[in-house]
Structures are given as C-alpha cells and as structure tokens.
Amino acid sequence: MIAPAVSHEDAPTSTCAPSTSSTANWAPLNGRTAVVVGAGPAGCTLAMYLARSGWKVQVYERRPEPGPANTSRQRSWVLAMYPRGIRPVNEVAQVPLLAERAYKGLVLKPAKPNSKPIVLERTGVLMDRTLLATSLLDAARAQYSSRVSFTFNAALSDVDLTAKAATFASAAATANVEAGKELVAAVAGSSSNSAGSTMAVAGEQQQQYRAQYDLLVGADGSSSTLRSLLTEALPGQFETEVLSPGTGCYKSVYGLPPVPEVEAWAPDSNTPRDQRVQGEFFFFLSGGTKGMMSMCRDIDGNYCGYLAGNAQLFAELKTREDYLAVLPQAGPQLPAAWLPLIADRMMEAPLSTFPTMRSLSRFWAPGGVVLVGDAAHTVTPALGQGLNSALQDCELLAAELAAAPSLDAGGIDAAIRRFSESRAPEVRALQELELLQGSSLSPLGRTSDPAKMLALLVRKWIVIHYSGLALLGTVVATAQAANAAKRRREGKETPAVSRTDRLAEQVEGSYVRDPPMYELLKAHMNYSDMLRRVWGMAALGSAGTFAILYGLVSGAALLASRVLGA
C-alpha cells in the first residue's frame, strides 16, 4: 500500500498484461546470481522481480513441488489479497487466478433470526493458497525459464557467509534437479561442507547442492532455517522477540455443496446474478459460544471454511458426536445438511496452529543475505496482511536493488540494508496493529507478568477509545451510503459508478464502507500511518473520557460542598 496509490474503491480485480510478456523489457544479465530459499508466493514473486532485473536466480524449496497430487488443502485456508499484494504480482506476472477469485465483501452473519447482516466493503481477491503457489510457479517457469530454476525437496542445511555459499540437502529418491546447480555427493550425516564431483547417488544416501550466491534471500516462512542459521552465526543480531504466542488452532473443511440456506447468506442474493458486482463474499458466522466459524464460496462453486479456537477446544473433540455437538455452538447459522459433512471431514483433517508473532530488528546480514515475508516478520491472520506484506517486501527489495549504483558486494549490502532499515519499522507497526486488534479478545488473566498485563491494559484502552470514535464515522458512512443508494433508486442522483456504490445499492443489510482497523487495506495507506491514526484517535477519545470524568467529579464535589455547607 505504499506508493503508487490505488483507490480502494476502484482498485483492479483483474490482471493486466504484465511487462514480462516479452524479453524486450528485461534488463540485460548482470552476471550476478541470487539464491532464494523458499518457493512459496513470496519466493516465486521475488525470483521473477530479480530475473527481470538481470539476475540469474536459483530457487530451493524443502517441500515437494506443490500440486493437487501431493499438497493437502486441509492445512491451508482461502487467502485474501488486497491491492498491496496484488500490485507486486501484476507487475511481473500474469496470474488468471487473481481475476477469477474477485473478493467483494466480508459479511458478519448474526445468529439472531431476521437480523440484517453487516457487510464490510472489500477490494481484492480470494484464492486458495495451493492454487496461488502453483500459479506463480507456472508463471515463473513460463515467463522467466531462461533465468529462474527450481529445485524441490532441497532443504537448506548450511550457509558459509565467508565463501558466500549455501548448502541444501535432499533425499536422492525424490530430488528434482534442474540445470545450473553443483551436485555434491555425500552420504547422509556427512558434513554439509563436503566437496566432491558430480555423481549419481542412490539408496538412502543424500544429495547435496552447494550454491554460490551474490544475494541470498530467506523466503522460507515463519520457521525459517536461514534465520536460525543467522542467529547462530551472528549472536545477538537476529534474536527474535515473541510478541504473541501462537496459541490458536484451526481445522479446515472443503467441498461443502451449495444449499438454499447458504446461498441466501449473500446480501445481494435478490439481485439478478448477471447484474451483481463481480466477486464472492466471505462469511463470518457470529454469535457462537464455542470457537468461531468462517465460510466462503470456493473456486469450484462449493463452499469451504474453518473452525478456529484454542487448543483446549480441539482437545475435547475426539468423536464425530463431539463435533456434531460443538458445531452449532460455533456457527449457529450452519445448515443442518452440512453438520454431518463437516463433522466427518474435520475428524480426518489435521489440526493446524496459527503462527507465533515474532519481531526482528533487522532483516539483512553483511555478505548479501536478506530475509523477507514471514521469515523476517511473522504476523497472525487477524488483519489478513501476512501474504500481502510479504509480497510488498518483494516489490520494495527489488526496487532497492534496481536503484543500487553498483551490484558489487558493497552495493548489494547497501541496498539490502536500506530495505531493512525502512521496512522493519513499517512491519513492526503492522504487528502492533494486530496486537491492538487481538487485545479486544484477550482476557486480562491471560498472563501473570505485570509488564505484559500493563501492556494489554494500555492496548485495550487504545482500542476502546479508537473504536468509539471510529464507530461514529462508520455510522455516518453507512447512513450516507444508504441515503445515496435510496436517492439513486428514486432517480434523484446519477447511477452508481464505483464498485463500492454498486455493491451498496445491491446488498440488503447494514452496509459499512470502512470498518475500524481495516482502513489499512486501502492501497495508499501504509501500516505506520494507520498506527499513528489509531493512536491519534485514541488520544482524542481519551481526552473526551477524561473531560467527562472531570466534569462528573467536579459536579459531585460541587454538589457535596453545597450539601455540607447547607
């Protein structure tokens, strides 16, 4: 969401032809090699940025190549991408998935009968994590095959910072080797720095790849091996601060068939299908007493969703009957026809945990080593910014490298240092926004540490006073949207033009334009600006609270003096 600015109402939900459609816009090869650890969305996107700028890129991934045959969707959840994350991908690749999964709103579906849903306007797309990963991989291979290569089943095992070489190990039976790597034969358990000639390896032996680099990028997720190796090699420089432990758990479910009750959840369901705003709604089923349920329409027309709660909740769910009993308590709106299907699938689904939120003070190390995405700054799903902030990392890092006067060792280090120094405060602001968001649901008895208790109290105070003022703005914006829609229906105003106004006309519910804490999804607002806005509004609300308290105390004192004086 840092420049260029994009309107949050009319941001594109379809991809345009990227500048990589031909090699004419590529920079010539610069003789430099980048090694990227991790072939997820951030790793693939950064590889394409670097390839377009003239780098030869080698991407190593410890997991097998993603695909329907070997990737379970049960540990993933449908992701939301906003302009902040869409723009970097569109800049370097053409990904039809971003157009096919348009996202038009989050609906809070109350459990109370006949109550209107609350519709929160959104701009972006929904997509499956596995489909996004495979789409970006396909794009990288199709458009940058001469400059980008991939090796799967290859886990980072060692980094020699002095020699600028990374060693990866994989099982011989499943290794997927592409051209451009030095293959070093070594039996399992041997030193990762072993040298040797290229040779065949079989049985239980292990293949090792030693890759020389000018730039080494860690895009290997919240459990980053590269970050761990840097922590060991550079004591005190890459220690992570745990901001929030990953105590939440979830189970995902896919393939739920459409049923009339669920099709009617969409607040624009009475609008003819060919006149509706493009995209799907995401449904949050509110009013439950056990955990929480969220659902959305999947890319195949069926529905998917997840049940989230604490570890204790899932520890108690041992049988099909246990799930059948708790599901109506988590999502009172769930149709009866779905309950046995969800129970059966959740019995088989693995239990996943939300990540621990960690903070690093720096993302780079001398010698051309840098971290991006969850490897550098883990967040939670609270604001849906993990993927989006990781993709923005790619855009900003690539821009710093492209602007470097020189790509010698000193020039690369200067570029990644600038990226780190400008980016670290920004993503720390995002983490603080997530802590503020989560504080409203955190019980005060969660910790016995006085310092942490005080921090939680302060965050609760900030959220209460920010939300109080933001609620007034929400009420006004909702009323204005409803009045404008009414005037257009009566022919007193010109027809709706923006996607937001068209959606407002079509929904039957309480339409909310910019709900509290989600303004940062606008393409032009960065995290630090949003945090300053929250603090400023909280300060204004606090001043109002103290003024009211002062008036009450002064009034009580005056009354008491009169009573005593009488």
Coordinates of C-alpha atoms in Angstrom, one line a residue:
M1 CA 0.0 0.0 0.0
I2 CA 3.0 2.3 -0.3
A3 CA 3.0 4.3 -3.5
P4 CA 1.8 4.1 -6.2
A5 CA -1.6 4.9 -4.7
V6 CA -4.6 2.9 -5.9
S7 CA -8.2 3.8 -5.0
H8 CA -9.6 1.3 -2.5
E9 CA -13.0 1.6 -4.2
D10 CA -11.9 1.0 -7.8
A11 CA -8.7 -0.9 -7.5
P12 CA -8.4 -3.5 -10.3
T13 CA -9.6 -7.1 -9.6
S14 CA -8.3 -8.5 -12.8
T15 CA -4.8 -8.8 -14.0
C16 CA -3.5 -6.8 -17.0
A17 CA -0.8 -7.9 -19.3
P18 CA 2.5 -7.7 -17.3
S19 CA 5.6 -6.1 -18.6
T20 CA 7.2 -9.6 -18.8
S21 CA 5.2 -10.7 -21.8
S22 CA 8.3 -10.3 -23.9
T23 CA 12.0 -10.1 -23.1
A24 CA 12.1 -6.6 -24.5
N25 CA 11.6 -5.0 -21.1
W26 CA 14.1 -7.2 -19.3
A27 CA 17.4 -5.8 -18.1
P28 CA 20.4 -7.5 -19.6
L29 CA 22.1 -10.2 -17.5
N30 CA 24.3 -8.5 -14.8
G31 CA 26.5 -11.5 -14.1
R32 CA 25.0 -11.9 -10.6
T33 CA 23.4 -14.9 -9.0
A34 CA 20.6 -14.8 -6.4
V35 CA 19.7 -17.9 -4.4
V36 CA 16.2 -17.8 -2.9
V37 CA 15.3 -20.2 -0.1
G38 CA 11.6 -21.0 -0.4
A39 CA 9.3 -21.4 -3.4
G40 CA 6.2 -20.0 -1.9
P41 CA 4.3 -17.0 -3.2
A42 CA 7.0 -14.5 -1.9
G43 CA 9.9 -16.6 -3.2
C44 CA 8.4 -17.0 -6.6
T45 CA 7.4 -13.4 -6.9
L46 CA 10.8 -12.1 -5.8
A47 CA 12.5 -14.6 -8.2
M48 CA 10.6 -13.0 -11.1
Y49 CA 11.5 -9.5 -10.0
L50 CA 15.2 -10.4 -9.8
A51 CA 15.1 -12.2 -13.2
R52 CA 13.5 -9.2 -14.9
S53 CA 16.3 -7.0 -13.4
G54 CA 19.1 -9.2 -14.9
W55 CA 19.8 -11.7 -12.2
K56 CA 20.2 -15.5 -12.6
V57 CA 18.0 -16.9 -9.9
Q58 CA 18.1 -20.4 -8.2
V59 CA 15.1 -21.2 -6.0
Y60 CA 15.3 -24.1 -3.5
E61 CA 12.3 -25.4 -1.6
R62 CA 12.4 -28.1 1.1
R63 CA 9.0 -29.4 0.3
P64 CA 7.9 -31.4 -2.8
E65 CA 6.6 -29.3 -5.7
P66 CA 3.1 -28.1 -4.9
G67 CA 0.2 -29.6 -6.9
P68 CA -3.1 -31.4 -6.5
A69 CA -1.4 -34.8 -6.2
N70 CA 0.9 -34.0 -3.3
T71 CA -0.4 -31.0 -1.5
S72 CA -3.2 -31.2 1.1
R73 CA -5.6 -28.2 1.2
Q74 CA -6.5 -29.2 4.8
R75 CA -3.7 -27.2 6.3
S76 CA -4.5 -24.1 4.3
W77 CA -7.2 -21.6 4.2
V78 CA -8.5 -19.3 1.4
L79 CA -6.4 -16.2 1.4
A80 CA -7.4 -12.6 0.8
M81 CA -5.2 -10.5 -1.4
Y82 CA -5.6 -6.7 -1.4
P83 CA -4.1 -4.0 -3.6
R84 CA -0.9 -4.1 -1.5
G85 CA -0.3 -7.7 -2.5
I86 CA -1.9 -7.7 -6.0
R87 CA 0.1 -4.9 -7.4
P88 CA 3.6 -6.6 -6.9
V89 CA 2.4 -9.8 -8.6
N90 CA 0.7 -8.0 -11.5
E91 CA 3.9 -6.1 -12.1
V92 CA 5.9 -9.2 -13.0
A93 CA 3.4 -12.0 -13.9
Q94 CA 0.0 -12.7 -15.4
V95 CA -1.9 -14.8 -12.9
P96 CA -5.6 -15.5 -14.0
L97 CA -6.4 -16.7 -10.5
L98 CA -6.3 -13.1 -9.3
A99 CA -9.1 -12.2 -11.7
E100 CA -11.2 -15.4 -11.1
R101 CA -11.4 -15.0 -7.4
A102 CA -12.6 -11.4 -7.0
Y103 CA -13.5 -10.5 -3.4
K104 CA -16.3 -8.1 -2.8
G105 CA -17.1 -8.2 0.9
L106 CA -16.9 -9.7 4.3
V107 CA -20.3 -10.4 5.8
L108 CA -20.9 -10.8 9.5
K109 CA -23.8 -13.1 9.7
P110 CA -25.6 -12.7 13.1
A111 CA -27.2 -15.7 14.7
K112 CA -30.3 -13.8 15.7
P113 CA -33.2 -14.7 13.4
N114 CA -34.3 -12.0 10.9
S115 CA -31.4 -9.7 11.7
K116 CA -29.6 -7.9 8.9
P117 CA -26.1 -9.0 8.0
I118 CA -23.3 -6.4 8.3
V119 CA -21.4 -6.0 5.0
L120 CA -17.9 -4.7 5.1
E121 CA -16.7 -3.4 1.8
R122 CA -13.5 -5.0 0.4
T123 CA -11.4 -4.7 -2.6
G124 CA -9.2 -7.6 -3.7
V125 CA -9.4 -11.3 -4.5
L126 CA -9.8 -14.5 -2.6
M127 CA -7.7 -17.5 -3.6
D128 CA -6.6 -20.9 -2.4
R129 CA -3.0 -20.9 -1.1
T130 CA -2.1 -24.0 -3.1
L131 CA -3.5 -22.7 -6.3
L132 CA -1.7 -19.4 -5.8
A133 CA 1.6 -21.1 -5.2
T134 CA 1.2 -23.3 -8.3
S135 CA 0.0 -20.4 -10.4
L136 CA 3.1 -18.3 -9.5
L137 CA 5.4 -21.2 -10.1
D138 CA 3.8 -21.8 -13.6
A139 CA 4.2 -18.1 -14.3
A140 CA 7.9 -18.0 -13.3
R141 CA 8.6 -21.1 -15.5
A142 CA 6.6 -19.8 -18.5
Q143 CA 7.9 -16.3 -18.5
Y144 CA 11.4 -16.5 -16.9
S145 CA 12.6 -20.0 -17.6
S146 CA 15.9 -18.8 -19.0
R147 CA 16.8 -17.0 -15.8
V148 CA 15.0 -18.9 -13.0
S149 CA 15.4 -22.5 -12.0
F150 CA 13.7 -24.5 -9.2
T151 CA 14.8 -27.4 -7.0
F152 CA 12.3 -29.1 -4.7
N153 CA 12.9 -31.5 -1.8
A154 CA 16.0 -29.5 -1.1
A155 CA 16.3 -28.1 2.5
L156 CA 18.8 -25.5 3.5
S157 CA 21.4 -27.1 5.8
D158 CA 24.3 -24.7 6.0
V159 CA 25.5 -21.3 4.9
D160 CA 29.1 -20.3 4.6
L161 CA 28.9 -16.5 4.9
T162 CA 32.6 -16.0 4.1
A163 CA 32.6 -18.1 0.9
K164 CA 29.0 -16.9 0.1
A165 CA 27.8 -20.5 -0.5
A166 CA 24.6 -22.2 0.7
T167 CA 24.2 -25.9 1.0
F168 CA 21.0 -27.8 0.5
A169 CA 20.3 -31.5 1.2
S170 CA 17.6 -33.7 -0.2
A171 CA 16.6 -37.4 -0.5
A172 CA 18.0 -38.9 -3.7
A173 CA 14.8 -40.7 -4.5
T174 CA 12.7 -37.6 -4.7
A175 CA 15.1 -34.8 -5.7
N176 CA 14.1 -32.7 -8.6
V177 CA 17.3 -31.4 -10.1
E178 CA 17.3 -28.7 -12.7
A179 CA 20.3 -27.4 -14.6
G180 CA 22.6 -24.8 -13.1
K181 CA 23.5 -26.4 -9.7
E182 CA 26.6 -28.0 -8.5
L183 CA 25.7 -31.5 -7.2
V184 CA 27.9 -32.8 -4.4
A185 CA 27.6 -36.5 -3.4
A186 CA 27.6 -37.2 0.3
V187 CA 26.1 -39.9 2.4
A188 CA 23.5 -38.9 5.0
G189 CA 25.1 -37.5 8.1
S190 CA 28.2 -36.2 6.5
S191 CA 29.4 -32.6 6.7
S192 CA 27.4 -30.1 4.7
N193 CA 30.6 -28.6 3.6
S194 CA 31.8 -31.7 1.8
A195 CA 33.3 -31.2 -1.6
G196 CA 33.2 -33.7 -4.4
S197 CA 32.5 -34.2 -8.1
T198 CA 29.1 -34.5 -9.7
M199 CA 28.0 -38.2 -9.5
A200 CA 24.9 -40.4 -9.2
V201 CA 23.6 -41.0 -5.7
A202 CA 21.2 -43.9 -4.8
G203 CA 19.5 -45.7 -1.9
E204 CA 19.5 -44.0 1.5
Q205 CA 22.2 -41.6 0.5
Q206 CA 21.6 -37.9 0.3
Q207 CA 22.1 -35.4 -2.4
Q208 CA 23.6 -32.0 -1.5
Y209 CA 23.6 -28.9 -3.6
R210 CA 26.2 -26.2 -3.0
A211 CA 25.1 -22.9 -4.5
Q212 CA 27.3 -19.9 -4.8
Y213 CA 25.5 -16.6 -4.5
D214 CA 25.9 -12.9 -4.7
L215 CA 22.5 -12.4 -3.0
L216 CA 20.9 -15.0 -0.6
V217 CA 17.2 -14.4 0.2
G218 CA 15.3 -16.2 3.0
A219 CA 11.7 -16.6 2.0
D220 CA 11.2 -19.8 3.9
G221 CA 8.4 -18.9 6.2
S222 CA 7.9 -18.4 10.0
S223 CA 10.1 -21.4 10.8
S224 CA 12.9 -20.0 8.6
T225 CA 16.0 -22.2 8.6
L226 CA 18.1 -19.3 7.2
R227 CA 17.0 -17.1 10.1
S228 CA 18.1 -19.8 12.5
L229 CA 21.5 -20.1 10.8
L230 CA 22.0 -16.4 11.0
T231 CA 21.0 -16.4 14.7
E232 CA 23.8 -18.9 15.3
A233 CA 26.4 -17.2 13.1
L234 CA 25.7 -13.7 14.3
P235 CA 24.8 -13.9 18.1
G236 CA 22.6 -11.1 19.3
Q237 CA 21.8 -9.7 15.8
F238 CA 18.9 -12.0 14.7
E239 CA 17.3 -12.9 18.0
T240 CA 13.5 -12.7 17.6
E241 CA 11.2 -11.2 20.1
V242 CA 7.9 -13.1 20.6
L243 CA 5.1 -10.6 20.5
S244 CA 2.2 -13.1 20.7
P245 CA 2.4 -16.9 21.1
G246 CA 0.7 -19.0 18.6
T247 CA -2.0 -20.5 20.8
G248 CA -4.9 -20.5 18.4
C249 CA -5.7 -23.6 16.4
Y250 CA -8.0 -24.4 13.4
K251 CA -9.3 -27.1 11.1
S252 CA -10.3 -26.5 7.5
V253 CA -13.1 -28.1 5.6
Y254 CA -13.6 -28.1 1.8
G255 CA -16.2 -29.4 -0.7
L256 CA -19.4 -28.4 1.1
P257 CA -22.3 -28.4 -1.5
P258 CA -24.4 -25.3 -2.0
V259 CA -27.7 -25.4 -0.1
P260 CA -30.5 -22.8 -0.2
E261 CA -29.9 -21.5 3.3
V262 CA -26.3 -20.7 2.5
E263 CA -27.0 -19.3 -1.0
A264 CA -29.3 -16.8 0.8
W265 CA -26.5 -15.6 3.1
A266 CA -25.2 -13.4 0.3
P267 CA -26.8 -10.0 1.0
D268 CA -27.1 -9.4 -2.8
S269 CA -28.9 -12.7 -3.4
N270 CA -32.1 -10.9 -4.5
T271 CA -30.1 -9.1 -7.3
P272 CA -30.2 -10.8 -10.7
R273 CA -27.0 -12.8 -11.0
D274 CA -25.9 -11.0 -14.2
Q275 CA -26.2 -7.6 -12.5
R276 CA -24.2 -8.4 -9.3
V277 CA -20.9 -6.9 -8.6
Q278 CA -18.2 -9.4 -9.5
G279 CA -16.8 -11.5 -6.7
E280 CA -17.6 -13.6 -3.7
F281 CA -18.5 -12.8 -0.1
F282 CA -16.6 -14.1 2.9
F283 CA -18.9 -15.0 5.8
F284 CA -18.1 -14.7 9.4
L285 CA -20.7 -16.6 11.5
S286 CA -21.1 -14.5 14.6
G287 CA -23.0 -15.3 17.8
G288 CA -21.3 -18.7 18.6
T289 CA -20.2 -19.6 22.1
K290 CA -17.5 -22.2 21.1
G291 CA -14.8 -21.1 18.8
M292 CA -15.7 -19.4 15.6
M293 CA -16.6 -20.4 12.1
S294 CA -15.9 -18.7 8.7
M295 CA -17.1 -19.8 5.3
C296 CA -16.8 -18.7 1.7
R297 CA -17.6 -20.0 -1.8
D298 CA -14.7 -21.9 -3.2
I299 CA -13.4 -21.6 -6.8
D300 CA -15.3 -24.8 -7.8
G301 CA -18.7 -23.4 -6.6
N302 CA -18.8 -25.4 -3.4
Y303 CA -18.1 -23.9 0.0
C304 CA -15.1 -24.1 2.3
G305 CA -14.4 -22.9 5.7
Y306 CA -12.7 -23.4 9.0
L307 CA -13.3 -23.8 12.7
A308 CA -10.9 -21.9 14.9
G309 CA -10.5 -22.0 18.7
N310 CA -8.0 -22.7 21.4
A311 CA -6.1 -25.9 21.9
Q312 CA -8.4 -26.9 24.7
L313 CA -11.4 -26.8 22.4
F314 CA -9.9 -29.3 20.0
A315 CA -8.5 -31.5 22.7
E316 CA -12.1 -32.1 23.7
L317 CA -13.2 -33.0 20.2
K318 CA -12.5 -36.7 19.9
T319 CA -15.5 -38.3 18.2
R320 CA -17.9 -37.5 15.4
E321 CA -20.6 -36.8 18.0
D322 CA -18.3 -34.3 19.8
Y323 CA -18.1 -32.3 16.5
L324 CA -21.8 -32.6 15.9
A325 CA -22.4 -31.1 19.3
V326 CA -19.9 -28.2 19.1
L327 CA -20.5 -27.1 15.5
P328 CA -23.9 -25.4 16.2
Q329 CA -22.3 -23.7 19.2
A330 CA -19.5 -22.3 17.0
G331 CA -21.7 -21.4 14.0
P332 CA -25.4 -21.3 14.9
Q333 CA -26.2 -20.4 11.3
L334 CA -24.8 -23.6 9.8
P335 CA -27.4 -25.6 7.9
A336 CA -28.4 -29.0 9.3
A337 CA -27.4 -30.7 6.0
W338 CA -23.8 -29.5 6.4
L339 CA -23.3 -30.7 10.0
P340 CA -22.6 -34.4 9.4
L341 CA -20.3 -33.5 6.4
I342 CA -18.3 -31.0 8.4
A343 CA -18.0 -33.4 11.3
D344 CA -16.8 -36.3 9.1
R345 CA -14.2 -34.1 7.3
M346 CA -12.9 -32.4 10.5
M347 CA -12.4 -35.8 12.1
E348 CA -9.9 -36.6 9.3
A349 CA -8.4 -33.1 9.0
P350 CA -5.1 -32.3 10.7
L351 CA -5.0 -29.7 13.4
S352 CA -3.1 -26.6 12.4
T353 CA -1.9 -23.8 14.6
F354 CA -1.7 -20.1 13.9
P355 CA 1.8 -18.8 13.8
T356 CA 3.7 -17.2 16.7
M357 CA 4.2 -13.5 16.1
R358 CA 7.9 -12.7 16.1
S359 CA 9.7 -9.4 15.6
L360 CA 13.3 -8.9 14.3
S361 CA 15.1 -5.6 14.5
R362 CA 16.9 -6.2 11.2
F363 CA 16.4 -8.3 8.1
W364 CA 19.8 -8.3 6.5
A365 CA 23.3 -9.5 7.1
P366 CA 26.6 -8.4 5.5
G367 CA 27.6 -10.6 2.6
G368 CA 24.3 -10.2 0.7
V369 CA 21.9 -12.0 3.0
V370 CA 18.3 -10.8 3.5
L371 CA 15.0 -12.1 4.9
V372 CA 11.5 -11.4 3.5
G373 CA 7.9 -12.3 4.5
D374 CA 7.3 -14.5 7.5
A375 CA 11.0 -15.3 7.7
A376 CA 11.5 -11.6 8.7
H377 CA 8.2 -10.6 10.3
T378 CA 5.7 -13.2 11.3
V379 CA 2.1 -12.0 11.7
T380 CA -1.2 -13.6 12.5
P381 CA -4.3 -13.8 10.3
A382 CA -6.0 -11.1 12.4
L383 CA -5.9 -8.4 9.6
G384 CA -5.1 -10.7 6.6
Q385 CA -1.8 -9.0 5.9
G386 CA 0.7 -11.8 6.1
L387 CA 0.8 -12.6 2.4
N388 CA 0.2 -9.1 1.3
S389 CA 3.1 -7.6 3.4
A390 CA 5.4 -10.4 2.1
L391 CA 4.6 -9.6 -1.5
Q392 CA 5.2 -6.0 -0.8
D393 CA 8.6 -6.9 0.6
C394 CA 9.4 -8.3 -2.8
E395 CA 8.5 -5.2 -4.5
L396 CA 10.4 -2.9 -2.2
L397 CA 13.5 -5.1 -2.0
A398 CA 13.6 -5.4 -5.8
A399 CA 13.3 -1.6 -6.1
E400 CA 16.2 -1.0 -3.8
L401 CA 18.4 -3.4 -5.7
A402 CA 17.4 -1.9 -9.0
A403 CA 18.3 1.5 -7.8
A404 CA 21.7 0.5 -6.5
P405 CA 24.5 2.4 -8.3
S406 CA 26.6 -0.8 -8.3
L407 CA 25.9 -4.5 -7.7
D408 CA 29.3 -5.3 -6.3
A409 CA 29.3 -6.7 -2.8
G410 CA 29.2 -3.3 -1.2
G411 CA 26.4 -2.1 -3.4
I412 CA 24.3 -5.1 -2.7
D413 CA 24.8 -4.8 1.1
A414 CA 23.9 -1.1 0.9
A415 CA 20.7 -1.9 -0.9
I416 CA 19.5 -4.6 1.4
R417 CA 20.5 -2.5 4.4
R418 CA 18.3 0.3 3.1
F419 CA 15.4 -2.1 2.6
S420 CA 15.8 -3.5 6.1
E421 CA 16.1 -0.1 7.8
S422 CA 13.0 1.3 6.0
R423 CA 10.9 -1.9 6.2
A424 CA 11.5 -3.0 9.8
P425 CA 9.6 -0.1 11.4
E426 CA 6.8 -0.5 8.9
V427 CA 6.1 -4.1 9.6
R428 CA 6.6 -3.6 13.4
A429 CA 3.7 -1.1 13.0
L430 CA 1.6 -3.9 11.4
Q431 CA 2.4 -6.2 14.3
E432 CA 1.3 -3.6 16.7
L433 CA -1.9 -3.1 14.8
E434 CA -2.5 -6.8 15.1
L435 CA -1.8 -6.8 18.8
L436 CA -4.3 -4.0 19.2
Q437 CA -6.8 -5.9 17.2
G438 CA -6.3 -9.1 19.3
S439 CA -6.3 -7.2 22.7
S440 CA -10.0 -6.7 22.5
L441 CA -10.5 -10.5 22.7
S442 CA -7.6 -11.2 25.2
P443 CA -8.7 -11.8 28.8
L444 CA -6.8 -9.9 31.5
G445 CA -6.0 -13.2 33.2
R446 CA -4.0 -14.4 30.2
T447 CA -0.7 -13.5 31.8
S448 CA 0.6 -13.1 35.3
D449 CA 3.6 -10.9 34.1
P450 CA 2.9 -7.3 35.4
A451 CA 4.6 -5.7 32.4
K452 CA 2.6 -7.8 29.9
M453 CA -0.6 -7.1 31.9
L454 CA 0.0 -3.4 31.8
A455 CA 0.7 -3.6 28.0
L456 CA -2.6 -5.4 27.5
L457 CA -4.5 -2.9 29.6
V458 CA -3.0 0.0 27.5
R459 CA -3.9 -1.7 24.2
K460 CA -7.4 -2.3 25.4
W461 CA -7.7 1.3 26.4
I462 CA -6.4 2.4 22.9
V463 CA -8.8 0.1 21.1
I464 CA -11.8 1.1 23.1
H465 CA -11.2 4.8 22.5
Y466 CA -10.2 4.4 18.9
S467 CA -13.2 2.2 18.1
G468 CA -15.6 4.5 19.9
L469 CA -14.7 7.4 17.6
A470 CA -14.3 5.1 14.5
L471 CA -17.8 3.8 15.2
L472 CA -19.3 7.3 14.8
G473 CA -17.6 7.6 11.4
T474 CA -18.8 4.1 10.5
V475 CA -22.4 5.1 11.4
V476 CA -22.2 8.3 9.3
A477 CA -20.6 6.5 6.3
T478 CA -23.2 3.7 6.4
A479 CA -26.1 6.3 6.6
Q480 CA -24.6 8.3 3.7
A481 CA -24.2 5.1 1.6
A482 CA -27.8 4.0 2.3
N483 CA -29.1 7.5 1.6
A484 CA -27.2 7.8 -1.7
A485 CA -28.5 4.4 -2.8
K486 CA -32.0 5.4 -2.0
R487 CA -31.7 8.7 -3.9
R488 CA -30.3 6.8 -6.9
R489 CA -33.3 4.3 -6.8
E490 CA -35.6 7.3 -6.8
G491 CA -33.8 8.8 -9.8
K492 CA -32.6 11.8 -7.8
E493 CA -28.9 11.0 -8.3
T494 CA -26.8 9.7 -11.2
P495 CA -26.4 5.9 -11.2
A496 CA -23.6 4.3 -9.2
V497 CA -20.3 4.4 -10.8
S498 CA -17.8 2.9 -8.3
R499 CA -17.7 -0.7 -7.4
T500 CA -18.4 0.3 -3.8
D501 CA -21.6 2.2 -4.6
R502 CA -22.9 -0.5 -6.8
L503 CA -22.4 -3.0 -4.1
A504 CA -24.1 -0.7 -1.6
E505 CA -27.1 -0.5 -3.9
Q506 CA -27.5 -4.3 -4.2
V507 CA -27.0 -5.5 -0.7
E508 CA -29.8 -6.0 1.8
G509 CA -28.0 -5.4 5.1
S510 CA -26.2 -2.9 7.2
Y511 CA -23.6 -1.7 4.7
V512 CA -20.3 -0.5 6.2
R513 CA -17.8 1.3 4.0
D514 CA -14.6 1.5 6.1
P515 CA -14.8 -0.5 9.4
P516 CA -12.3 0.2 12.2
M517 CA -8.8 -1.3 11.9
Y518 CA -9.3 -2.2 8.2
E519 CA -8.6 1.2 6.7
L520 CA -5.0 0.0 6.2
L521 CA -6.3 -2.2 3.4
K522 CA -6.6 0.9 1.2
A523 CA -3.8 0.8 -1.3
H524 CA -2.5 4.2 -0.3
M525 CA -2.2 3.8 3.4
N526 CA 0.9 2.2 5.0
Y527 CA 1.0 0.5 8.3
S528 CA 2.8 3.2 10.2
D529 CA 0.4 5.9 9.0
M530 CA -2.5 3.7 10.1
L531 CA -1.0 3.1 13.6
R532 CA -0.5 6.8 14.0
R533 CA -4.1 7.4 13.1
V534 CA -5.2 4.8 15.7
W535 CA -3.1 6.5 18.3
G536 CA -4.3 9.9 17.4
M537 CA -8.0 8.9 17.5
A538 CA -7.4 7.0 20.8
A539 CA -5.8 10.2 22.3
L540 CA -8.8 12.3 21.2
G541 CA -11.2 9.7 22.6
S542 CA -9.2 9.6 25.9
A543 CA -9.3 13.4 26.2
G544 CA -13.1 13.1 25.9
T545 CA -13.2 10.4 28.5
F546 CA -11.1 12.5 30.9
A547 CA -13.2 15.6 30.3
I548 CA -16.4 13.6 31.1
L549 CA -14.8 12.2 34.2
Y550 CA -13.5 15.6 35.3
G551 CA -17.0 17.0 34.8
L552 CA -18.6 14.3 36.8
V553 CA -16.0 14.6 39.7
S554 CA -16.3 18.4 39.7
G555 CA -20.1 18.2 39.7
A556 CA -20.1 15.7 42.5
A557 CA -17.6 17.8 44.5
L558 CA -19.7 20.9 44.0
L559 CA -22.9 19.1 45.0
A560 CA -21.2 17.7 48.1
S561 CA -19.9 21.1 49.1
R562 CA -23.4 22.6 48.8
V563 CA -24.9 19.8 50.8
L564 CA -22.2 20.0 53.5
G565 CA -22.4 23.8 53.5
A566 CA -26.2 23.7 54.0

